[in-house]
XYZ file of C-alpha atoms in Angstrom:
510
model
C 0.000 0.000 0.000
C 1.433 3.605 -1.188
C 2.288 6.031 1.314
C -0.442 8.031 -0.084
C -3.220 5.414 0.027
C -1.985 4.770 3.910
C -2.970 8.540 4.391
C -6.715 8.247 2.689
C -9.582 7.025 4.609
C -11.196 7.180 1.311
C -8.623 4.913 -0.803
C -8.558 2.893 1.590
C -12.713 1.547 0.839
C -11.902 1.914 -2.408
C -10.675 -1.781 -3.055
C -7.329 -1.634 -2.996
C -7.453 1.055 -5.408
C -6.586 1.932 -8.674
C -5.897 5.054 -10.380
C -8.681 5.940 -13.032
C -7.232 6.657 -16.467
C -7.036 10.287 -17.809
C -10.409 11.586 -18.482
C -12.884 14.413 -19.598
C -15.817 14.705 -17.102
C -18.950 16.943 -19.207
C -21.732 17.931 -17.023
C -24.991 18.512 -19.007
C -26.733 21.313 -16.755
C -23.838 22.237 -14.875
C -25.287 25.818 -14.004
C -28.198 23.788 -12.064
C -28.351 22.862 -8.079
C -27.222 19.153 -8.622
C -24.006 20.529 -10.247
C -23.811 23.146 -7.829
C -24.880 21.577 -4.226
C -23.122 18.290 -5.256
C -21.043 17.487 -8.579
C -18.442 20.216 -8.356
C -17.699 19.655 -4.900
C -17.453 16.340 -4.815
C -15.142 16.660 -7.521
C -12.796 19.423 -5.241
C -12.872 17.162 -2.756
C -11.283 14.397 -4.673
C -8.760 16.363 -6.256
C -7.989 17.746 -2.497
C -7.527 13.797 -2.081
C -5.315 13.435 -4.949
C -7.879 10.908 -6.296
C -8.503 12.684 -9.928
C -6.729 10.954 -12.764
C -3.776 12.922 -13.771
C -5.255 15.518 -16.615
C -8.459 15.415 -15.857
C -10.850 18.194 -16.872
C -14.707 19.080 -15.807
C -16.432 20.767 -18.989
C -19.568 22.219 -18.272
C -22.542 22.140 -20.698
C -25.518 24.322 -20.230
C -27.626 26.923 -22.266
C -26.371 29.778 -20.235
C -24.170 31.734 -21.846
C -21.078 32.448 -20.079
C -17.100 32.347 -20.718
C -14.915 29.705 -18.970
C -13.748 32.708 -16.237
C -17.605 32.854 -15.522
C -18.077 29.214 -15.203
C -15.080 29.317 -12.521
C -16.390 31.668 -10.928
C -19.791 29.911 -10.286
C -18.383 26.739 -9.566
C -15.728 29.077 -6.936
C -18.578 30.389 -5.207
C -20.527 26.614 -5.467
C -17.652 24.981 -3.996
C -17.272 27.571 -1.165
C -20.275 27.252 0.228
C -21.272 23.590 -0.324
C -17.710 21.716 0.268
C -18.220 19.104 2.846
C -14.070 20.076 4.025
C -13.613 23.679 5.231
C -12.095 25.519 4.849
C -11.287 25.711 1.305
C -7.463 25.165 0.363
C -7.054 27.497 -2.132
C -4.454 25.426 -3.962
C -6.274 23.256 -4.942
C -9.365 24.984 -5.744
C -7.426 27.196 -8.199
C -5.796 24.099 -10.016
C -9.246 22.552 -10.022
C -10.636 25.492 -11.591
C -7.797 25.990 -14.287
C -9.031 22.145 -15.518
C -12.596 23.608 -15.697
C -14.110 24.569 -18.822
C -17.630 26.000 -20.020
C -19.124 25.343 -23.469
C -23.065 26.614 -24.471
C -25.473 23.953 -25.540
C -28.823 23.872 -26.617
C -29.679 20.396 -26.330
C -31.783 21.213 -29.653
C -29.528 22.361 -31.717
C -26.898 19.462 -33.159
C -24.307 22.350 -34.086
C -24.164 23.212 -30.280
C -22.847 19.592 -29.831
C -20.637 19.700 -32.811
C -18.979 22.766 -31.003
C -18.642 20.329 -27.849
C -16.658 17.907 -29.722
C -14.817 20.134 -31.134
C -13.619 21.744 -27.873
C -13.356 17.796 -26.345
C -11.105 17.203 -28.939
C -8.808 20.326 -28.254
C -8.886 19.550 -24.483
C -7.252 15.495 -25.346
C -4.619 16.902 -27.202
C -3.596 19.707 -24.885
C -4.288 17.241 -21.431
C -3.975 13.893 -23.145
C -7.231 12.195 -22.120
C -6.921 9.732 -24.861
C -10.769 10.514 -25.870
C -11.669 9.047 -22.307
C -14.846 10.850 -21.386
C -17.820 10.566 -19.081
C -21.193 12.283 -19.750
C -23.015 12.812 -16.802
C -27.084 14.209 -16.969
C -27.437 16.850 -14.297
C -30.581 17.426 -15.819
C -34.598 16.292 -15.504
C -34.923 13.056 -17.382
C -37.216 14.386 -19.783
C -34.142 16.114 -21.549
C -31.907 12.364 -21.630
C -33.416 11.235 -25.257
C -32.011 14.378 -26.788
C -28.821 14.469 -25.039
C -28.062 10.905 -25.855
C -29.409 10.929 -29.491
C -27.634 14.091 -30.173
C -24.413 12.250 -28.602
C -24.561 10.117 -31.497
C -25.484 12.734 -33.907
C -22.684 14.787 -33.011
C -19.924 11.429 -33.143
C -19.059 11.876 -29.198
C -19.854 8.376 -28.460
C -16.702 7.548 -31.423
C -13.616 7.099 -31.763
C -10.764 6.380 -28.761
C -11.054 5.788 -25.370
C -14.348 4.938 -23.090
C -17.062 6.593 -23.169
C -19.953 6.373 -20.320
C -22.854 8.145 -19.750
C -24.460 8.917 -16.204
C -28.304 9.341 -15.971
C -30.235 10.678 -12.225
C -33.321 9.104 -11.109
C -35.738 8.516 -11.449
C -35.133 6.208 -14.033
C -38.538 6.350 -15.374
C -41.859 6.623 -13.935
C -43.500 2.884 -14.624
C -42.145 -0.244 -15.527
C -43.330 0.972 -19.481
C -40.744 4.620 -19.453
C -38.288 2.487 -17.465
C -38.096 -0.349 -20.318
C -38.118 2.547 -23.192
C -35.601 4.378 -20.867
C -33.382 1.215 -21.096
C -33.795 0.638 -24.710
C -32.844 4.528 -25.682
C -29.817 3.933 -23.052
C -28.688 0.716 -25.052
C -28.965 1.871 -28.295
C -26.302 4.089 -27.868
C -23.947 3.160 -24.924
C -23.428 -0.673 -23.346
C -24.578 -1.839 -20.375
C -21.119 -1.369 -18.854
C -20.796 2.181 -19.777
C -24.107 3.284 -18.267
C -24.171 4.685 -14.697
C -27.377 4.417 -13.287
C -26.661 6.565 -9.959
C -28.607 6.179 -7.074
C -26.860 8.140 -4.381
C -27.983 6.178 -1.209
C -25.555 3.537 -2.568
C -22.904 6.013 -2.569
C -23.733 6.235 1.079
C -20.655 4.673 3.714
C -23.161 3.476 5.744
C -25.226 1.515 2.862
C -22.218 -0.129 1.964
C -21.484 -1.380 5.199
C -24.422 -3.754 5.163
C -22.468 -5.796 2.798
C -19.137 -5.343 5.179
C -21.568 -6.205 8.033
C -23.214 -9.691 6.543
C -20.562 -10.745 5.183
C -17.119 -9.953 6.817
C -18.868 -11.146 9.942
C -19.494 -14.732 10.416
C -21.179 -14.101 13.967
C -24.388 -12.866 12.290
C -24.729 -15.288 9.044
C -26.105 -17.986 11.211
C -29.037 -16.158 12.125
C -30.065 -14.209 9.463
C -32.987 -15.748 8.169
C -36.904 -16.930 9.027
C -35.717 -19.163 11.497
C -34.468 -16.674 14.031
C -35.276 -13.111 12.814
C -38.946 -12.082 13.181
C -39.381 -9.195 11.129
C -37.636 -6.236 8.766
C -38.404 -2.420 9.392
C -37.265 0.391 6.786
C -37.857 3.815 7.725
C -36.575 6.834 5.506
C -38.454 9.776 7.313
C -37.479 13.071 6.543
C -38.775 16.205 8.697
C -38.880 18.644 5.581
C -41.164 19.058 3.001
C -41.239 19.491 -0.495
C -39.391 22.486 -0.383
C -39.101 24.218 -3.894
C -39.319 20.451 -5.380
C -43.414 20.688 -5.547
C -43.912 20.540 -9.306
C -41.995 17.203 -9.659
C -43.306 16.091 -6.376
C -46.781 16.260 -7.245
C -46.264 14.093 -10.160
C -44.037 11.582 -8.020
C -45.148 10.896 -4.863
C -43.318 9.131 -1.869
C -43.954 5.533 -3.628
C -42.008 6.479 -6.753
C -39.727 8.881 -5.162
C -38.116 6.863 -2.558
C -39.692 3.414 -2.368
C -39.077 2.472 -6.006
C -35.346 3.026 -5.685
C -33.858 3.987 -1.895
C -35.883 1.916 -0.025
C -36.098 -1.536 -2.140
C -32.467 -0.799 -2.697
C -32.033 -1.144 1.164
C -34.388 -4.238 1.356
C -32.029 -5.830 -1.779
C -28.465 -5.592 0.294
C -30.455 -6.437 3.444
C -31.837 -9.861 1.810
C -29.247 -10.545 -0.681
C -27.551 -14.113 -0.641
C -23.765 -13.573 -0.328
C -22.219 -12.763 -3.568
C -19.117 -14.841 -5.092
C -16.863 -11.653 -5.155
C -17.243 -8.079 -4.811
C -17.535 -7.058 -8.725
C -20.251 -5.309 -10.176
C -22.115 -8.436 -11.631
C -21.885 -10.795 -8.984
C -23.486 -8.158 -6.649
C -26.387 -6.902 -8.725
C -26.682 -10.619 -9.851
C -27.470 -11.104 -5.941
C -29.973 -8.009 -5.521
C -31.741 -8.843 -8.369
C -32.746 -12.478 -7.428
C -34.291 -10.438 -4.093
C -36.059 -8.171 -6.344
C -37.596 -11.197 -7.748
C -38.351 -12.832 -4.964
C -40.421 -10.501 -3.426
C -44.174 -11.155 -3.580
C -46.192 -8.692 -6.013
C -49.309 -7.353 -4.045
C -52.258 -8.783 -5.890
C -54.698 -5.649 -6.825
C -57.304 -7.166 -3.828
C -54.649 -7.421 -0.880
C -53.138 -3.336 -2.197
C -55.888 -1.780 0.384
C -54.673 -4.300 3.280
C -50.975 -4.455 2.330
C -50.232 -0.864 2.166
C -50.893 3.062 3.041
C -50.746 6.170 1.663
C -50.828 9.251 3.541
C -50.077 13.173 3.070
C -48.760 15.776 5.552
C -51.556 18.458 6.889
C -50.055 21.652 8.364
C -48.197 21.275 12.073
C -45.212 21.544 13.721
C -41.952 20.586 13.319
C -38.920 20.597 15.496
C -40.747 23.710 16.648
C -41.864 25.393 14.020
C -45.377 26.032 12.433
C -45.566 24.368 9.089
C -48.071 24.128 6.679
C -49.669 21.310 4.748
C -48.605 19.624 1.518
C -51.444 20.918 -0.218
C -50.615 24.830 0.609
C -47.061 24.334 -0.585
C -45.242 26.128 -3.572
C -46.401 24.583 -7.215
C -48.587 21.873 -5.533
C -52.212 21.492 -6.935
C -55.210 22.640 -4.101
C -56.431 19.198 -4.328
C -53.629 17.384 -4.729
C -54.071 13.488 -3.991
C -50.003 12.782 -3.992
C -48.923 11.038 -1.002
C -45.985 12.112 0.833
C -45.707 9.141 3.143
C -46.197 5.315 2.073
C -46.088 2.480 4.523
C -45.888 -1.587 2.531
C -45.989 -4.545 4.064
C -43.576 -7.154 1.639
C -42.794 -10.555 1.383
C -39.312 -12.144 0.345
C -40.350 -15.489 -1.097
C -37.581 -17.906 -0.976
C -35.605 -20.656 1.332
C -33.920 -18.153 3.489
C -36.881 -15.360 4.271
C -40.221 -17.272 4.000
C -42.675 -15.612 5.875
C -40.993 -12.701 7.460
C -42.384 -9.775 6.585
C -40.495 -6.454 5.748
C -42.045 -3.374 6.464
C -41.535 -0.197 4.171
C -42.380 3.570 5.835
C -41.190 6.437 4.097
C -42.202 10.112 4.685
C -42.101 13.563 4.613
C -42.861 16.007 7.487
C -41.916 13.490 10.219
C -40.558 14.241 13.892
C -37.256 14.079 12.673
C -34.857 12.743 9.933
C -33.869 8.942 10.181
C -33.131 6.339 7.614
C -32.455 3.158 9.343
C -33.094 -0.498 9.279
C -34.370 -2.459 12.104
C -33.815 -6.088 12.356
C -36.142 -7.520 15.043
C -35.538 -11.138 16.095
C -37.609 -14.009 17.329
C -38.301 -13.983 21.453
C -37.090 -17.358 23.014
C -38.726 -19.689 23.050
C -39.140 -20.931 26.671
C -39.229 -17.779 29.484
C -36.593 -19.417 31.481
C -36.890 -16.323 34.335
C -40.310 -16.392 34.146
C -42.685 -13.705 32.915
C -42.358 -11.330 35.836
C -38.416 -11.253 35.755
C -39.007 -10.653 31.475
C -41.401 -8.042 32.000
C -39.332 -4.898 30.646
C -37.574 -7.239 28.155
C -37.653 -6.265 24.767
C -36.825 -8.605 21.640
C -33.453 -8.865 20.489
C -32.536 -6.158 17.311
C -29.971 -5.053 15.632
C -30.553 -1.429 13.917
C -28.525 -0.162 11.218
C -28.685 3.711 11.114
C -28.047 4.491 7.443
C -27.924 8.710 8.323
C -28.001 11.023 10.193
C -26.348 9.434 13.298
C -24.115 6.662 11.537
C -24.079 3.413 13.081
C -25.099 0.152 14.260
C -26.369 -0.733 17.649
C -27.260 -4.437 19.116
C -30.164 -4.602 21.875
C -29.890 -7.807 23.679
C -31.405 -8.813 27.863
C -29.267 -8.373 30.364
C -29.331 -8.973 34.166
C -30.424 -5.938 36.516
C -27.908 -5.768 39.840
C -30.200 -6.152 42.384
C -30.595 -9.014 44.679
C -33.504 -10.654 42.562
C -34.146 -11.912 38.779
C -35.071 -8.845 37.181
C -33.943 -8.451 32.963
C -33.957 -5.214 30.757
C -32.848 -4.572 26.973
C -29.978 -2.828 26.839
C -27.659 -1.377 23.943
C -24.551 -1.571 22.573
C -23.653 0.742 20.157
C -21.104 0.960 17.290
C -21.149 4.867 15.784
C -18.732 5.801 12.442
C -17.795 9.272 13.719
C -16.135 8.317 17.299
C -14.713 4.567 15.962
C -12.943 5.939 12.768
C -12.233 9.712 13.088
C -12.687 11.447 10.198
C -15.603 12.645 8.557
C -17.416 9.828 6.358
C -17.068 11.090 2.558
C -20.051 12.474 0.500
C -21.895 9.429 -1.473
C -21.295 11.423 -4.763
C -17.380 10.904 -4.197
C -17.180 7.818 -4.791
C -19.995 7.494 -7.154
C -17.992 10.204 -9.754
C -14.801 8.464 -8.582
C -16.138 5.154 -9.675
C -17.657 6.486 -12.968
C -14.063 7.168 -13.641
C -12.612 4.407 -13.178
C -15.366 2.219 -14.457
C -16.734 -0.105 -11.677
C -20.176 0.123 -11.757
C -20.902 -2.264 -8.418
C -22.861 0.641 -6.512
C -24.794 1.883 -9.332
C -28.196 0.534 -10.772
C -28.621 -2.179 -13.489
C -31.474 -2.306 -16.667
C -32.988 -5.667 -14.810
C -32.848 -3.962 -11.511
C -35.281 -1.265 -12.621
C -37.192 -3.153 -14.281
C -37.835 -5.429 -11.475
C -38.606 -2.728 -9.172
C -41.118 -1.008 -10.831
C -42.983 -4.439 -11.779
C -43.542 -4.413 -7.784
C -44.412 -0.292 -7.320
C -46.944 -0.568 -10.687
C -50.074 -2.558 -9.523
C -49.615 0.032 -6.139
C -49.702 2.896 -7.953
C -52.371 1.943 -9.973
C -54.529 0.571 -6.926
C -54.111 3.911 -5.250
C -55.089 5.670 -8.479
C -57.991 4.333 -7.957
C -58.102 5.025 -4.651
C -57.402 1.994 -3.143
C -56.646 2.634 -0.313
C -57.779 6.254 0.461
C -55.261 8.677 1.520
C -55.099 9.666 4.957
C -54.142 12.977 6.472
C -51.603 13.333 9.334
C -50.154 16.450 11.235
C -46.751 17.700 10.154
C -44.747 15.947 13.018
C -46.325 12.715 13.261
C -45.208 9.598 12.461
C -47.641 9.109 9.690
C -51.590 8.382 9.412
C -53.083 5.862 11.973
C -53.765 3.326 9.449
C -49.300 2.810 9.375
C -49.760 1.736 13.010
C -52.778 -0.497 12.579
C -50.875 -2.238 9.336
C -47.996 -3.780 12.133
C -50.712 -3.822 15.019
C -52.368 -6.237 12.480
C -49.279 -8.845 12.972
C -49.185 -7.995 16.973
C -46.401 -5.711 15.854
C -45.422 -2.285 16.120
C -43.130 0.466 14.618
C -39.843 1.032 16.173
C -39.206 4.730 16.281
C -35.605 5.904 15.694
């Protein structure tokens, strides 16, 4: 291991890692708030790691119409204020800036591309990229047709080097766009060379339920029907639609974050363990899950799930109003911003445990965590009295915002009788490892680059996701079942609780 690696928390997870070859990186709206908020500093921050490939260059691609000094000085200000590290080394900011470059594009217009090339060309010869580039779509998925046909058009998806292309979800918006999405995508680019990016697997934390199951041979023993009792995901999220209303209102919670975070989460949960750590072998895994899990018929929607929406309340103190009064969101609007399912796995090692799905806006607070909630014993050896305050055993794996895992197991009470509690131990990522856990779009960019595409989203993974979210969404279309109100604050409508109090079980809160 190089002195430098040694030094890099970051190159360390990285596999034992390898330098990505020289490269162009184009962002297609990089004047908008994905480029701003997250692209160009995550890209600072791995050139302040030394993890760029030697000549690398960012060229933005927008319609606005500014020089390259303008450009800098956007992406100057962007990085200032939105850098995860602080504060700024000016060093390397200004040699990060000197490799960025602005060109105007209409996606419309084929000449506008032809100029792109032309300046993609001039940048290999003067940084020697070898034709290496990576296309990433910082834009609303409307505009990734045109981009990608006028790719081709345009010859920027000939000649040397890779070429890769990096599309946002939502990656469609039923199992229909997501197929037509796929076949656009393919007509163009290969499989390898498209980056389906789904932040949350980015995420340290995500990725250490792999590290967990499987560099662990404590917990591989137990993880299955016979000893664990039931799976809870909760993504809960105390803000509201914020200036997102217009896409919201077409979305919803079910196709915002159930389609893709939260069956993403159920995937690495339930996965068998893969061969190897590549990019096939672990989507081959997550996949099978996928599957596996049992479709809710269109009778069993109104019993197997809820929908709910956020009424005005309060929130860590403050007055908020409801989902209906926000910006760009219809009067009447019948989009749900909280969704509670109750799924199945369907094979040898999860038969009959069911997973639980709650996601939400306008919660108490902001939590994404999975709860793993084990069998009781079967034979009160203490006696009931002694058991009374004993909980069952869980482990809970706190995806953000307070990293970590914890264990709750019985334990003895000193006193001079029998007397058992639950207690905790906990395991948290700030205090064990000491430095601040890298943004997910680090390594996500960083692994564009280099071209692993293990963490990022595969055609038969989308399509087998939104096979399970289309008979919900067209259930609740129809109004099956009705959509609930709940006060901003709340953990959701009361129907959530009565869908685990159904089973004699409950939600945990985080």
């Amino acid at each position: 291991m190089s002195t430098a690696t040694q030094q890099n928390p970051l190159a360390e997870g990285l596999h034992d890692y390898r330098v990505a070859d020289p490269s162009i990186m184009v962002i297609f709206g990089a004047t908008g708030d994905l480029s701003s908020k997250k692209l160009l500093p995550a890209l600072y921050n791995l050139a302040k790691q030394r993890l760029l490939p030697p000549g690398f260059a960012v060229v933005g691609a927008a319609i606005d119409d500014l020089s390259d000094e303008a450009f800098r000085k956007r992406a100057s200000d962007a990085i200032t204020e939105h850098s995860r590290t602080q504060p700024i080394d000016s060093t390397v900011l200004q040699a990060f800036l000197q490799a960025s470059f602005y060109v105007k594009v209409d996606f419309s217009k084929l000449e506008d591309f032809k100029g792109l090339q032309r300046k993609l060309d001039e940048l290999d010869r003067a940084r020697h990229t070898a034709g290496n580039r990576v296309y990433y779509c910082a834009t609303p998925p409307p505009t990734y047709e045109t981009i990608i046909e006028q790719l081709k058009a345009a010859s920027l998806t000939a000649g040397d080097g890779y070429h890769r292309i990096v599309v946002e979800k939502p990656f469609g918006s039923d199992a229909k766009s997501a197929l037509e999405l796929n076949r656009i995508l393919q007509r163009v680019f290969h499989e390898d060379s498209i980056f389906r990016i789904d932040h949350y697997l980015g995420k340290e934390t995500v990725q250490n339920i792999m590290a967990f199951r499987f560099a662990n041979s404590i917990f591989e023993p137990v993880w299955n029907a016979n000893l664990i009792d039931s799976v809870q995901i909760t993504a809960a999220e105390e803000i509201g639609v914020e200036l997102r209303g217009g896409y919201y209102d077409k979305a919803g919670a079910l196709r915002d974050i159930v389609q893709n975070h939260a069956l993403q989460l159920l995937a690495l949960l339930a996965m068998e363990p893969p061969v190897s750590f590549d990019a096939n072998a672990v989507r081959d895994e997550k996949v099978k899950v996928l599957r596996a899990v049992r479709p809710i018929e269109d009778g069993e929607v109104a019993h197997a799930t809820v929908r709910g929406q956020y009424a005005k309340g309060w929130v860590l103190g403050e007055k908020v109003v409801g989902y209906r009064e926000e910006k760009n969101v219809a009067p009447g609007s019948l989009t749900e911003t909280f969704a509670a399912l109750r799924l199945f796995v369907d094979n040898w090692r999860w038969a009959g445990v069911p997973f639980y799905i709650r996601v939400g806006k306008r919660m108490p607070k902001r939590a994404t965590e999975i709860r793993i909630q084990f069998k009781r014993p079967p034979h009160l050896t203490f006696g009931r009295e002694a058991a009374q305050a004993l909980e069952p055993n869980a482990i809970t794996l706190r995806i953000q915002p307070e990293e970590g895992i914890s264990l709750k197991f019985g334990a003895k009470v000193p006193s001079a009788g029998v007397k058992l509690r639950s207690v905790t131990m906990d395991f948290e990522y700030a205090t064990s490892f000491l430095v601040e856990t890298p943004e997910a779009y680090e390594r996500l960019l960083l692994d564009c680059m280099i071209g692993d595409p293990t963490l990022f989203i595969r055609a038969d993974v989308v399509e087998a996701s939104w096979k399970l979210i289309d008979p919900i969404e067209a259930a609740w279309r129809d109004g099956r079942p009705q959509l609930q109100m709940y006060d901003s604050g709340t953990w959701g409508p009361a129907a959530a609780a009565k869908l685990l109090e159904a089973d004699g079980r409950e939600w945990h809160r985080p």
